[in-house]
Coordinates of N, CA and C in Angstrom, one line a residue:
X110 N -14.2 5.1 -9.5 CA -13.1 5.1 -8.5 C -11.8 5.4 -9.2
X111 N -11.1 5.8 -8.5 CA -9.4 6.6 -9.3 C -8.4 6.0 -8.0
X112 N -7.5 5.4 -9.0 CA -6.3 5.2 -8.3 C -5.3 6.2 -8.8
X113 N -4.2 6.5 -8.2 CA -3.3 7.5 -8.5 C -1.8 6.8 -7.5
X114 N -0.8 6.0 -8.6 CA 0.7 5.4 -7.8 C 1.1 6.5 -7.3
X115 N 1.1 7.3 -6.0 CA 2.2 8.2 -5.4 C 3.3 7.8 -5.4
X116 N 3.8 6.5 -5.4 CA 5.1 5.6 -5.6 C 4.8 4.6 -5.7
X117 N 5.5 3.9 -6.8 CA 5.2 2.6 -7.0 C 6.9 1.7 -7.2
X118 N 7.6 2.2 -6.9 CA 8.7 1.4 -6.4 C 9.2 0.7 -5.7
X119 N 10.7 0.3 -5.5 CA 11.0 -0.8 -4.5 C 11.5 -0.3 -3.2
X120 N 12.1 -0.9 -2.6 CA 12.8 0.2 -1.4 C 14.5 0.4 -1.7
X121 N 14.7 0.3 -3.3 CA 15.9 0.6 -3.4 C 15.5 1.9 -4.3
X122 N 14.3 2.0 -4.8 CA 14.1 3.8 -5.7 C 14.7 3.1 -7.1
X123 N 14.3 1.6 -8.1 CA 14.6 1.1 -8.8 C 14.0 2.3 -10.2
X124 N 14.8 2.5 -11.0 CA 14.3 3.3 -11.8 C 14.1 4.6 -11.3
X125 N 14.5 4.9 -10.1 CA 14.5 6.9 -10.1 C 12.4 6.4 -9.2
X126 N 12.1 5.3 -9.2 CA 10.5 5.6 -8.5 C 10.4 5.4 -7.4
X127 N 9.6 6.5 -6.4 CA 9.4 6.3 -5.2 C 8.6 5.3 -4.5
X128 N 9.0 5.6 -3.1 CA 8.3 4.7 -2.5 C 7.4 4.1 -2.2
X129 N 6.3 2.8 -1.7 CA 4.7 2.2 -2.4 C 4.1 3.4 -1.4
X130 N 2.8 4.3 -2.5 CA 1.9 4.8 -1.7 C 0.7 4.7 -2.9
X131 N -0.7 4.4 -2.5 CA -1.9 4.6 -3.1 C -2.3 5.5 -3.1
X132 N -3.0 6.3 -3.9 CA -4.1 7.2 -3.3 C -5.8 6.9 -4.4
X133 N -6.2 6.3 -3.1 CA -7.4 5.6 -3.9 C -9.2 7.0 -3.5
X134 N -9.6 7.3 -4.6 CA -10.6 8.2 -4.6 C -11.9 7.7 -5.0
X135 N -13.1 8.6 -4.5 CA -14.5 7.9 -5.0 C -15.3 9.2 -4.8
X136 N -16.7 8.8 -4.7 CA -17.5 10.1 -4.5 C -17.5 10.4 -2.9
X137 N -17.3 8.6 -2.1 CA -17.1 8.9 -0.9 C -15.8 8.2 -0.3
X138 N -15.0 6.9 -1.1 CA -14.3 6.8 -0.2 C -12.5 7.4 -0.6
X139 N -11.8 7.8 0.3 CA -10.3 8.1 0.3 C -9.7 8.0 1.0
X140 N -8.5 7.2 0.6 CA -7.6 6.6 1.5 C -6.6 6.1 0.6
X141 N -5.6 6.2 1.7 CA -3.8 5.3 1.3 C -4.0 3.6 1.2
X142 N -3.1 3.6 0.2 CA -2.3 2.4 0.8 C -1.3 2.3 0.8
X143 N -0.6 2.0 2.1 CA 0.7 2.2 1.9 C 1.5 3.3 2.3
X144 N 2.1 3.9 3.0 CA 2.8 5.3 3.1 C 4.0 5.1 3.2
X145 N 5.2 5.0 2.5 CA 6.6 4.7 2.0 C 7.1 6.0 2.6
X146 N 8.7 6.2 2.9 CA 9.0 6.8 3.4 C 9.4 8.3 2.2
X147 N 9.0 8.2 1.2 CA 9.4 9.3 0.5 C 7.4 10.4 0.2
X148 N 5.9 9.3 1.1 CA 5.0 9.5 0.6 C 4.5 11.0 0.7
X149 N 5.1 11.4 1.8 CA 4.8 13.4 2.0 C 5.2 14.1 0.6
X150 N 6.6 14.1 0.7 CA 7.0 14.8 -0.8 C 6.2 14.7 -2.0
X151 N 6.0 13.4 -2.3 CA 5.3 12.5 -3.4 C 3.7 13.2 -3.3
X152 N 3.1 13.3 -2.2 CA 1.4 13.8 -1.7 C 1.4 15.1 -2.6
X153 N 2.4 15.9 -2.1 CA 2.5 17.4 -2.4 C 2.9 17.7 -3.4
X154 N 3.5 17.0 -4.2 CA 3.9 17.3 -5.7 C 2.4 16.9 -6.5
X155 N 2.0 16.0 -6.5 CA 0.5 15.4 -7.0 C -0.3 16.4 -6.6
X156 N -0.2 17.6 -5.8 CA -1.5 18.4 -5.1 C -2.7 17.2 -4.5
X157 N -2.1 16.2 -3.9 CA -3.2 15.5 -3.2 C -3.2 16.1 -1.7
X158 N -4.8 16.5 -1.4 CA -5.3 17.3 -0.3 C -5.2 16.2 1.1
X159 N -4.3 15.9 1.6 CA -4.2 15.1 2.9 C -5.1 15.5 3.8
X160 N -5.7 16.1 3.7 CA -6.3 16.7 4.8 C -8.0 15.8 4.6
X161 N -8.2 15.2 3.0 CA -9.4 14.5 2.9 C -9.3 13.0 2.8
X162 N -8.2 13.1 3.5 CA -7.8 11.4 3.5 C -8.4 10.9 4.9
X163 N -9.2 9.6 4.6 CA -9.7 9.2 5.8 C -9.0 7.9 6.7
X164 N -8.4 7.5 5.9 CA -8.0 6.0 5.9 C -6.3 5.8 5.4
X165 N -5.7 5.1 6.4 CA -4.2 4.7 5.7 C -3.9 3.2 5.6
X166 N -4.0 2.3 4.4 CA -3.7 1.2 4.8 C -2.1 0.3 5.0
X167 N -1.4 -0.4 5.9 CA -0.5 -0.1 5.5 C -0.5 -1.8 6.0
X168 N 0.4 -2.6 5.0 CA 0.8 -3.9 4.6 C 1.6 -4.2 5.3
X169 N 2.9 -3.3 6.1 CA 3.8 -4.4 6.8 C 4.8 -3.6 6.9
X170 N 5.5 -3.4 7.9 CA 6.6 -2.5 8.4 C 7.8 -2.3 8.0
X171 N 8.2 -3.0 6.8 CA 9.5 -2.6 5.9 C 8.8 -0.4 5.9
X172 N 10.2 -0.1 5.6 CA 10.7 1.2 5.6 C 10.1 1.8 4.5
X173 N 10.0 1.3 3.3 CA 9.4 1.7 1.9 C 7.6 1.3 1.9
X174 N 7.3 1.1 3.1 CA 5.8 0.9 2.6 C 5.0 1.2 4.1
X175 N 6.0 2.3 5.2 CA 5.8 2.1 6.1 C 5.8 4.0 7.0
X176 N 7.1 4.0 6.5 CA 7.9 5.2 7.3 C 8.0 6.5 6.7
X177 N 6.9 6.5 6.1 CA 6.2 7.5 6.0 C 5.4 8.6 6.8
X178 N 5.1 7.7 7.8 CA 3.9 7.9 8.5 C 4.2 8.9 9.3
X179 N 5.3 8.8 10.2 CA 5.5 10.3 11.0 C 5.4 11.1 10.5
X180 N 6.1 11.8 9.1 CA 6.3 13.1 8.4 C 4.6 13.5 8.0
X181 N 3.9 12.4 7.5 CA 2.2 12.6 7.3 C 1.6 13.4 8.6
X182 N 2.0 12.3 9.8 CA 0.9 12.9 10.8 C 1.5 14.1 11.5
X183 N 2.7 14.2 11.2 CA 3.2 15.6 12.1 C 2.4 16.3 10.8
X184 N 2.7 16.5 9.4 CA 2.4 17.7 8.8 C 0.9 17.9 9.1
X185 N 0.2 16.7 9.5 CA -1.5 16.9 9.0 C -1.7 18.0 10.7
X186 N -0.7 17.6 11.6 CA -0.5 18.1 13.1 C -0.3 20.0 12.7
X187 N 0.6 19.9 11.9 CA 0.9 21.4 11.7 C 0.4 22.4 11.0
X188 N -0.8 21.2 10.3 CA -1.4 22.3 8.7 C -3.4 22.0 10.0
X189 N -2.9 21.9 11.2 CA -4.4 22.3 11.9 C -5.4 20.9 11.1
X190 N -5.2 19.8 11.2 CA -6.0 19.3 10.5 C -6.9 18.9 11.7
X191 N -8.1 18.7 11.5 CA -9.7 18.8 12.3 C -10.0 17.2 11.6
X192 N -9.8 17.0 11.0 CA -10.8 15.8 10.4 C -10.5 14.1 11.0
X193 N -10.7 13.4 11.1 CA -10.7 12.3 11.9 C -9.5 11.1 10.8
X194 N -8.8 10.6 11.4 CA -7.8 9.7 10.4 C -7.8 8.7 11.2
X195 N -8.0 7.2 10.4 CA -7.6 6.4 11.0 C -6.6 5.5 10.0
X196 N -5.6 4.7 10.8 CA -4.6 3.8 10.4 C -5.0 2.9 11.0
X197 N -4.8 1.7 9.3 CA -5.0 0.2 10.1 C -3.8 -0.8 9.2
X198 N -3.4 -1.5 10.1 CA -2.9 -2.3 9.5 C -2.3 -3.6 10.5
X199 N -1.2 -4.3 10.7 CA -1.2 -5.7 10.7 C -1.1 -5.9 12.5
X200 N -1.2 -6.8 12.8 CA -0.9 -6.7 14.0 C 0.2 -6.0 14.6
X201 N 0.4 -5.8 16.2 CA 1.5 -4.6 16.6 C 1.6 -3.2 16.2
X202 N 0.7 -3.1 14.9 CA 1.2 -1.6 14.3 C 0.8 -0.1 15.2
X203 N 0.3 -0.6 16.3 CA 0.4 0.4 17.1 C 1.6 1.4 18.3
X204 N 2.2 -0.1 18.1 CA 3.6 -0.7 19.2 C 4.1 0.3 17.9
X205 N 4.5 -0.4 17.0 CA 5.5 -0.2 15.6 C 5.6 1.7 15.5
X206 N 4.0 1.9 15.3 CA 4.2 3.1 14.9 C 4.9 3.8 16.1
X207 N 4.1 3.9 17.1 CA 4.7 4.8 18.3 C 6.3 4.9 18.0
X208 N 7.2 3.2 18.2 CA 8.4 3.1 17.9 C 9.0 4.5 16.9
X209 N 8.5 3.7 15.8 CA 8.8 4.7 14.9 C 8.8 6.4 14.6
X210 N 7.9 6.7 15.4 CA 7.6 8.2 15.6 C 8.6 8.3 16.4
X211 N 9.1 8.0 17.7 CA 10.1 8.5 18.1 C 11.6 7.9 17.5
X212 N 11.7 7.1 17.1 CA 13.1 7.0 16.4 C 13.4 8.6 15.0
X213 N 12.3 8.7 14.6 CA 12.7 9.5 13.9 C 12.2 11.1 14.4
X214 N 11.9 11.4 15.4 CA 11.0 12.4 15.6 C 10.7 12.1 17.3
X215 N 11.8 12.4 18.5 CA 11.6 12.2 19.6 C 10.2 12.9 20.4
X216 N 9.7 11.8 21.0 CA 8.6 13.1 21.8 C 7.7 12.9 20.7
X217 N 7.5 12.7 20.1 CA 6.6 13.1 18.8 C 4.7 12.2 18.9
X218 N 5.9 11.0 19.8 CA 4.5 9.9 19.6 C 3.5 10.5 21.5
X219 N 4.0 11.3 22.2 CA 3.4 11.7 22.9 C 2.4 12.7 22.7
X220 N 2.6 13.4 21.3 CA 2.0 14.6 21.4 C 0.7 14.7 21.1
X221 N -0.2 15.5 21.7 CA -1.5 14.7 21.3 C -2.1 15.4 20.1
X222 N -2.8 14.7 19.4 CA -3.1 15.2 18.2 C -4.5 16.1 18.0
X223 N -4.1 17.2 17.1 CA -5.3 18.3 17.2 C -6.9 17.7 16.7
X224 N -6.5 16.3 16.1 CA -7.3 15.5 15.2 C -7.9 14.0 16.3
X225 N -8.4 13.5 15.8 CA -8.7 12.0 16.0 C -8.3 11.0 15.3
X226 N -7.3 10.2 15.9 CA -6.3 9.5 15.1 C -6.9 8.3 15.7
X227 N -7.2 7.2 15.2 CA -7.5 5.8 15.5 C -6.2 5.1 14.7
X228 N -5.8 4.1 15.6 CA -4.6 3.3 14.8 C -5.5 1.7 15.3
X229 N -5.6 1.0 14.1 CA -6.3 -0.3 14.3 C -5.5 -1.5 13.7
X230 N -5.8 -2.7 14.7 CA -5.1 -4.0 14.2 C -6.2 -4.3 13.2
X231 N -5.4 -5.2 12.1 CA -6.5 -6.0 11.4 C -5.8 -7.1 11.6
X232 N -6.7 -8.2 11.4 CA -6.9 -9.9 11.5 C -6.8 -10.7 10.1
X233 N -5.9 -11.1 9.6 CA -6.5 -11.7 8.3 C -7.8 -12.5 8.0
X234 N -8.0 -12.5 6.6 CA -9.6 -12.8 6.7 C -10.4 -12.4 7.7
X235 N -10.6 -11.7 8.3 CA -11.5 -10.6 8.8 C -12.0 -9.6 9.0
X236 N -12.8 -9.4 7.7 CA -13.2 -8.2 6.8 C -13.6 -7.1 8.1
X237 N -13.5 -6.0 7.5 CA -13.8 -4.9 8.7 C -14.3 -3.9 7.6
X238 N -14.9 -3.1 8.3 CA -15.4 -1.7 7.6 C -15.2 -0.5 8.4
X239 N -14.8 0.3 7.1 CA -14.5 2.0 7.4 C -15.2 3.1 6.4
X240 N -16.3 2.8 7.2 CA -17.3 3.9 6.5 C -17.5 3.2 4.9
X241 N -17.6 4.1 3.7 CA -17.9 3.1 2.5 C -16.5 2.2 2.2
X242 N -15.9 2.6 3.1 CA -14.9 1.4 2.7 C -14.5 -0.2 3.2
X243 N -14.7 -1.1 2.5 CA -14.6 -2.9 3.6 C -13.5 -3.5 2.6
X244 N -12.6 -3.6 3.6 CA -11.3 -4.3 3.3 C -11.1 -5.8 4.1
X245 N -10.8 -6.6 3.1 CA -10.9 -7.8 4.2 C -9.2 -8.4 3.8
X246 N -8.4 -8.5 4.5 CA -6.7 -8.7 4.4 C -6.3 -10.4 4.4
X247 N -5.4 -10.4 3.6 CA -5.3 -12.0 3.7 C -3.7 -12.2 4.1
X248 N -3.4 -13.2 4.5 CA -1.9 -13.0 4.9 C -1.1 -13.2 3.7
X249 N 0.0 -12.9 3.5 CA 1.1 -13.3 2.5 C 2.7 -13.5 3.3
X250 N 3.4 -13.6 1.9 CA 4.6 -13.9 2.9 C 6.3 -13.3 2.1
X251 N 6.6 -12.4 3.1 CA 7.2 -11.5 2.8 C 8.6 -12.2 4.0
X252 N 9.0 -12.8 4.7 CA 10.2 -12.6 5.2 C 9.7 -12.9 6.9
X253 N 10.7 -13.1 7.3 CA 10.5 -12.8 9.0 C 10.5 -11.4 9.9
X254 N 11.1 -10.4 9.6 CA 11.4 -9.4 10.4 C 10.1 -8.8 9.1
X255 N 9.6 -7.3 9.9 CA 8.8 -6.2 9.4 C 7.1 -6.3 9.3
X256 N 7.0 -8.1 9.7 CA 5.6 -8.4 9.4 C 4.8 -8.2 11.2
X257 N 4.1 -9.1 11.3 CA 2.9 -9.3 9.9 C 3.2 -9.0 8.6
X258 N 2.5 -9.5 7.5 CA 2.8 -9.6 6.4 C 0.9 -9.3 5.6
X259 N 0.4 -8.8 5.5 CA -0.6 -8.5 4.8 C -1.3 -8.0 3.4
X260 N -1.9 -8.7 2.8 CA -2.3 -7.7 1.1 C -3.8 -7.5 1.6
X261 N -4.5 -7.1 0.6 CA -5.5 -6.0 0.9 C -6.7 -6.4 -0.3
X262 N -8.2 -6.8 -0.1 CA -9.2 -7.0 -0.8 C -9.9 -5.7 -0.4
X263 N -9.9 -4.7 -1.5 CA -11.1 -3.5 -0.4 C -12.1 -3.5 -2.0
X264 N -13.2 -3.0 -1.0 CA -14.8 -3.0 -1.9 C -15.2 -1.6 -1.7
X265 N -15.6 -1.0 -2.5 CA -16.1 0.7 -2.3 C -16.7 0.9 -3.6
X266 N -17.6 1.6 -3.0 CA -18.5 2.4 -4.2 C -19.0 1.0 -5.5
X267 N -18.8 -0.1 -5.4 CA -19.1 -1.2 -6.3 C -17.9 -1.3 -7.2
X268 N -17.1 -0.9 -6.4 CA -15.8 -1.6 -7.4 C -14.9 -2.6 -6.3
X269 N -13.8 -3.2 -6.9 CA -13.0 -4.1 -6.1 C -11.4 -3.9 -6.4
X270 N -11.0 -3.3 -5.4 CA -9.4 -3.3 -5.7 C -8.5 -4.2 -5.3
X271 N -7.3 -5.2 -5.3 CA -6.8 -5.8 -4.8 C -5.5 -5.8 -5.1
X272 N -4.8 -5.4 -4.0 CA -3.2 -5.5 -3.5 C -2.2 -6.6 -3.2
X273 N -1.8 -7.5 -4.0 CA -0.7 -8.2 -3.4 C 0.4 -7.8 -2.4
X274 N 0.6 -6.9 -2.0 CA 1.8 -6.2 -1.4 C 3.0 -7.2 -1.8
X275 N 4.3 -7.0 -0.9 CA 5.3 -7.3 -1.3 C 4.9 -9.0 -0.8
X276 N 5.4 -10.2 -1.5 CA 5.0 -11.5 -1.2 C 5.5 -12.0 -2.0
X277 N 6.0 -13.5 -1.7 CA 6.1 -14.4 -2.9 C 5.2 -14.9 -3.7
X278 N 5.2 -16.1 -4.0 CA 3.9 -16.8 -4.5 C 3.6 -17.5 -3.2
X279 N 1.5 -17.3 -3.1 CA 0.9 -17.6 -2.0 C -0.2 -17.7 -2.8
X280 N -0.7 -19.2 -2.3 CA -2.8 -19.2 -2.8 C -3.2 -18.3 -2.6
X281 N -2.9 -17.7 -1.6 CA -4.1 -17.0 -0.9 C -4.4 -15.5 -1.7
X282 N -3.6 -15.6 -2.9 CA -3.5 -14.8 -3.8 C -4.7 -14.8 -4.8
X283 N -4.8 -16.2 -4.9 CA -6.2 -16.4 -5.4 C -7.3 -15.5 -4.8
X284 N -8.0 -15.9 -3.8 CA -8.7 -15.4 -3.4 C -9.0 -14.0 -2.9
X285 N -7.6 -13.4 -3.1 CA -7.7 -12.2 -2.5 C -7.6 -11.4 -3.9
X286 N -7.2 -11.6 -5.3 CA -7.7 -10.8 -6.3 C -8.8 -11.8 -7.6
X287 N -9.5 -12.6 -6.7 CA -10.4 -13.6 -7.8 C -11.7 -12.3 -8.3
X288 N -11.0 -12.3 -9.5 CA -12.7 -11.6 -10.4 C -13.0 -9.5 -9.8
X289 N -11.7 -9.2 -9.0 CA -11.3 -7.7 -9.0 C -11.2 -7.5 -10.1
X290 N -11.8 -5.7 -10.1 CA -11.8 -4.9 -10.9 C -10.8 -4.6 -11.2
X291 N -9.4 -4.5 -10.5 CA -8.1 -3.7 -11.0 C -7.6 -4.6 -9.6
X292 N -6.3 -5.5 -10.3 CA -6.0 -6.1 -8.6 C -3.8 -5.7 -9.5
X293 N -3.5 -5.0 -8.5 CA -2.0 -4.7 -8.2 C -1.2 -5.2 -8.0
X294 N -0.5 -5.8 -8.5 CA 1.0 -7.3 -8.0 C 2.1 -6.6 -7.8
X295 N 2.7 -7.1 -7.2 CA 4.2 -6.9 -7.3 C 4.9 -7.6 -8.7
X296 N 5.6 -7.1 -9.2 CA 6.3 -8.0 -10.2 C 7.9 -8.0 -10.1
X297 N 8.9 -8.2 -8.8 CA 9.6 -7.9 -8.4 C 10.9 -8.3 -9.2
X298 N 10.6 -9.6 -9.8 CA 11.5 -10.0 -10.6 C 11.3 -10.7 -11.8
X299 N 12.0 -10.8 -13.1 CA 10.7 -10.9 -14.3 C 11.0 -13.1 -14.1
X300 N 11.9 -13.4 -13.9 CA 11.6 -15.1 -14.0 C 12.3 -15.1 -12.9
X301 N 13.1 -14.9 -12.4 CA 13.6 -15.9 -11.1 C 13.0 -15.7 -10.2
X302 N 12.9 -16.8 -9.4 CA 12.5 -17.0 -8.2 C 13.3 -16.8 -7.0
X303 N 13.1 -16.1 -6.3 CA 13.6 -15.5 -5.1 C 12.6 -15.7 -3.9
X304 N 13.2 -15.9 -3.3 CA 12.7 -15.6 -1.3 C 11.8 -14.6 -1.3
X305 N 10.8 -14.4 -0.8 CA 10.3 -13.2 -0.3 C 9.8 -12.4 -1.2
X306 N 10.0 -12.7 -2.6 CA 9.0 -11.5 -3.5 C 8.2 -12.8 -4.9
X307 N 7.5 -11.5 -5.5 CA 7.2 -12.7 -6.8 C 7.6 -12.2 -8.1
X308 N 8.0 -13.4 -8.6 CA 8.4 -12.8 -10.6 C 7.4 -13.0 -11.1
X309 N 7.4 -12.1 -12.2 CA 6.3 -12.1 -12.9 C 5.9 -13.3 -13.5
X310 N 7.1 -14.0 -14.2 CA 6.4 -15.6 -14.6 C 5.6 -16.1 -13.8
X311 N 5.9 -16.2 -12.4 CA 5.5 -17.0 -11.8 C 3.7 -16.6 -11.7
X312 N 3.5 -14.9 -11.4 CA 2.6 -14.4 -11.7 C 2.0 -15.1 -12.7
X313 N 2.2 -14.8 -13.8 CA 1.5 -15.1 -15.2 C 0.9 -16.3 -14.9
X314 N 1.3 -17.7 -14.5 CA 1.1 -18.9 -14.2 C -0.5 -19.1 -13.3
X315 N -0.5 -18.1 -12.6 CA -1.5 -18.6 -12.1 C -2.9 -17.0 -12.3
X316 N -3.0 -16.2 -13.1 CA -3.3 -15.7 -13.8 C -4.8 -15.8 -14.0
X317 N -4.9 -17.5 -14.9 CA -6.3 -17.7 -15.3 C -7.3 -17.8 -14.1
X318 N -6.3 -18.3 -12.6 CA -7.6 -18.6 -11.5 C -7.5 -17.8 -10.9
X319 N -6.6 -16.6 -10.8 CA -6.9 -14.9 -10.5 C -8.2 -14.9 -10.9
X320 N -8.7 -14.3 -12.5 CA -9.6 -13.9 -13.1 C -9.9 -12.4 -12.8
X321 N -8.5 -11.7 -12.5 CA -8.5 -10.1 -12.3 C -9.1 -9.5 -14.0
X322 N -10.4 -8.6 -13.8 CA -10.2 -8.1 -14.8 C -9.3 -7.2 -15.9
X323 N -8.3 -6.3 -14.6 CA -7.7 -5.4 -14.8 C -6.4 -5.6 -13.9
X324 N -4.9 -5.4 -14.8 CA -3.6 -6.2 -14.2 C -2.6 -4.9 -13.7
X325 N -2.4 -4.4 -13.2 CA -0.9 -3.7 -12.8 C 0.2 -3.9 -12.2
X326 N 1.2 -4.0 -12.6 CA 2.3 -4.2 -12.1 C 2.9 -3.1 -11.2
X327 N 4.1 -3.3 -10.5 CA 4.4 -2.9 -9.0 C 5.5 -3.0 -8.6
X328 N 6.0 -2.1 -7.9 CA 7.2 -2.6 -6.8 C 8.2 -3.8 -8.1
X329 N 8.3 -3.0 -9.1 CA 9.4 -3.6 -9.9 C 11.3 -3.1 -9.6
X330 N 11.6 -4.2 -9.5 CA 13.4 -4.0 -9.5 C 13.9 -3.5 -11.1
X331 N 15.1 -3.3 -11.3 CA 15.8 -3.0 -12.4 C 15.8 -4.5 -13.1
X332 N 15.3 -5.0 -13.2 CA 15.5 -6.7 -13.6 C 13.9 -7.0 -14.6
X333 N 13.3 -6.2 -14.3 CA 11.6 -6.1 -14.8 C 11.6 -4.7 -15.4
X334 N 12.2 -3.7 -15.2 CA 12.1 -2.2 -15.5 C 12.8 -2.0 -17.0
X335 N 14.6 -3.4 -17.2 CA 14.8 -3.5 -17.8 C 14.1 -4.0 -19.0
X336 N 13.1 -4.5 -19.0 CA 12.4 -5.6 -20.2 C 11.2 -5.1 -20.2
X337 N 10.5 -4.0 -20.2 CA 9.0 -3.1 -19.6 C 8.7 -3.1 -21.2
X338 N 9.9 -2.9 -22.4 CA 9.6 -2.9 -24.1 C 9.0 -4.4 -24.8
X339 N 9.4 -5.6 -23.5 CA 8.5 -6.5 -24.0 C 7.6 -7.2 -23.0
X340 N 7.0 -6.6 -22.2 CA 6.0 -7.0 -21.2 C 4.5 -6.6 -21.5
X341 N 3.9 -7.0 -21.9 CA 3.0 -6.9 -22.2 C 1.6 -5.9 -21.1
X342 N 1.7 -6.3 -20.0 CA 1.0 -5.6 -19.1 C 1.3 -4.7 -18.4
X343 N 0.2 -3.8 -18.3 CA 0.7 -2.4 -17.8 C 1.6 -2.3 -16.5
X344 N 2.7 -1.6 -16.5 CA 3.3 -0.9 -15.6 C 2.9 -0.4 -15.0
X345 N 3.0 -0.2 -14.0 CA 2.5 1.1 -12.7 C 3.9 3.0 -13.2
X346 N 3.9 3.6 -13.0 CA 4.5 4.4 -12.8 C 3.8 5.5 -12.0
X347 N 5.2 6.4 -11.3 CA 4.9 7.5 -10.2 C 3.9 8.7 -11.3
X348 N 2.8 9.0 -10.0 CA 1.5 9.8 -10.7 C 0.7 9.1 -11.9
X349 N 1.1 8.2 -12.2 CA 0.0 7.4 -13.3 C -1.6 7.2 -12.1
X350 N -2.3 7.8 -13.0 CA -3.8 7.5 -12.8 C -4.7 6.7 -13.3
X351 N -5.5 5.8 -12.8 CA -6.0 4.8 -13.0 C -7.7 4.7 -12.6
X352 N -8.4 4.8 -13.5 CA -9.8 4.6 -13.5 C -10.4 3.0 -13.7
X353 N -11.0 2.7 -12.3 CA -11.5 1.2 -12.2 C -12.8 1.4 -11.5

């Protein structure tokens, strides 16, 4: 399996990096996570083929990990795409998206598509499957407005990826990257503790009952970006590829 950060930044563009997008590959499965509002630009500079993307997962309706989506589905609308896409993510995100298609793009969410678009709710802890792909979502906790709030256990081809999305510290972190192949954190701020995201210290701390084999960092502020010469674990950066 190949991971590839299309953006791995915050929603301020900390360090010049764009916005959170995945592009996760296999022999059979492909799909997003994530579609930030900078992810079209970002697709097309990578030469990633949108058109073989089957799946978009998306964690929670902030602007940088979300609002993306119109400029995706209009272009996949105007490059004739035939192939079937589905979007899943937290509850409402059906309501949300429509919203959002027309705030940025009136009319837009009426138009019918040349494709087969499924947009699906997911349930936390209630694993689902999409074709070789089974993701089972755990809740976290990111703030009041933009949620649902969701991170991401997905299983494909015998590997295991796992997503913290944006969140503070939550158990349920445990379990949603215990003994993954490559599990993704946010590392938003290197020790303080803040509302609504997590520092890496705090990360580090609970670490051993992770038992991730493989660590990447994420969605870093200038506060973590500054100190990357003594952090020991890998950084995520835009277009960095990742074999897990």
């Amino acid at each position: 399996m190949q991971l590839r950060f299309v953006g791995c930044g915050d929603a301020f563009g900390s360090g010049g990096r764009l916005n959170t997008c995945f592009h996760v590959s296999g022999r059979e499965a492909n799909f997003l996570i994530d579609c930030g509002a900078s992810a079209l630009p970002a697709l097309k500079r990578l030469e990633i083929d949108r058109n073989e993307i089957d799946l978009i997962l998306i964690t929670h309706f902030h602007g940088d990990h979300f609002s993306g989506l119109p400029f995706v589905l209009l272009d996949a609308q105007f490059a004739r795409r035939t192939r079937p896409l589905t979007i899943a993510g937290p509850q409402g995100i059906e309501t949300r998206l429509r919203e959002l298609m027309e705030a940025l793009f009136e009319h837009s969410s009426k138009t019918k598509q040349r494709f087969e678009l499924d947009v699906v709710e997911l349930a936390p802890e209630q694993g689902r499957s999409f074709g070789a792909v089974n993701v089972t979502p755990y809740p976290v906790v990111h703030g009041e407005s933009g949620g649902p709030f969701l991170a991401y256990r997905v299983e494909a081809e015998g590997r295991v990826l796992a997503y913290s999305a944006d969140t503070e510290w939550t158990e349920t972190l445990i379990p949603l990257a215990h003994g993954a192949d490559l599990f993704i954190a946010e590392a938003y701020m290197y020790e303080k503790v803040i509302k609504d995201h997590l520092s890496l210290k705090t990360l580090e701390q609970h670490l051993p009952a992770i038992g991730a084999k493989r660590l990447v960092l994420t969605h870093m502020s200038d506060d973590v970006l500054s100190r990357l010469d003594d952090i020991a674990h890998l950084a995520a950066e835009d277009g960095m590829v990742l074999v897990f």
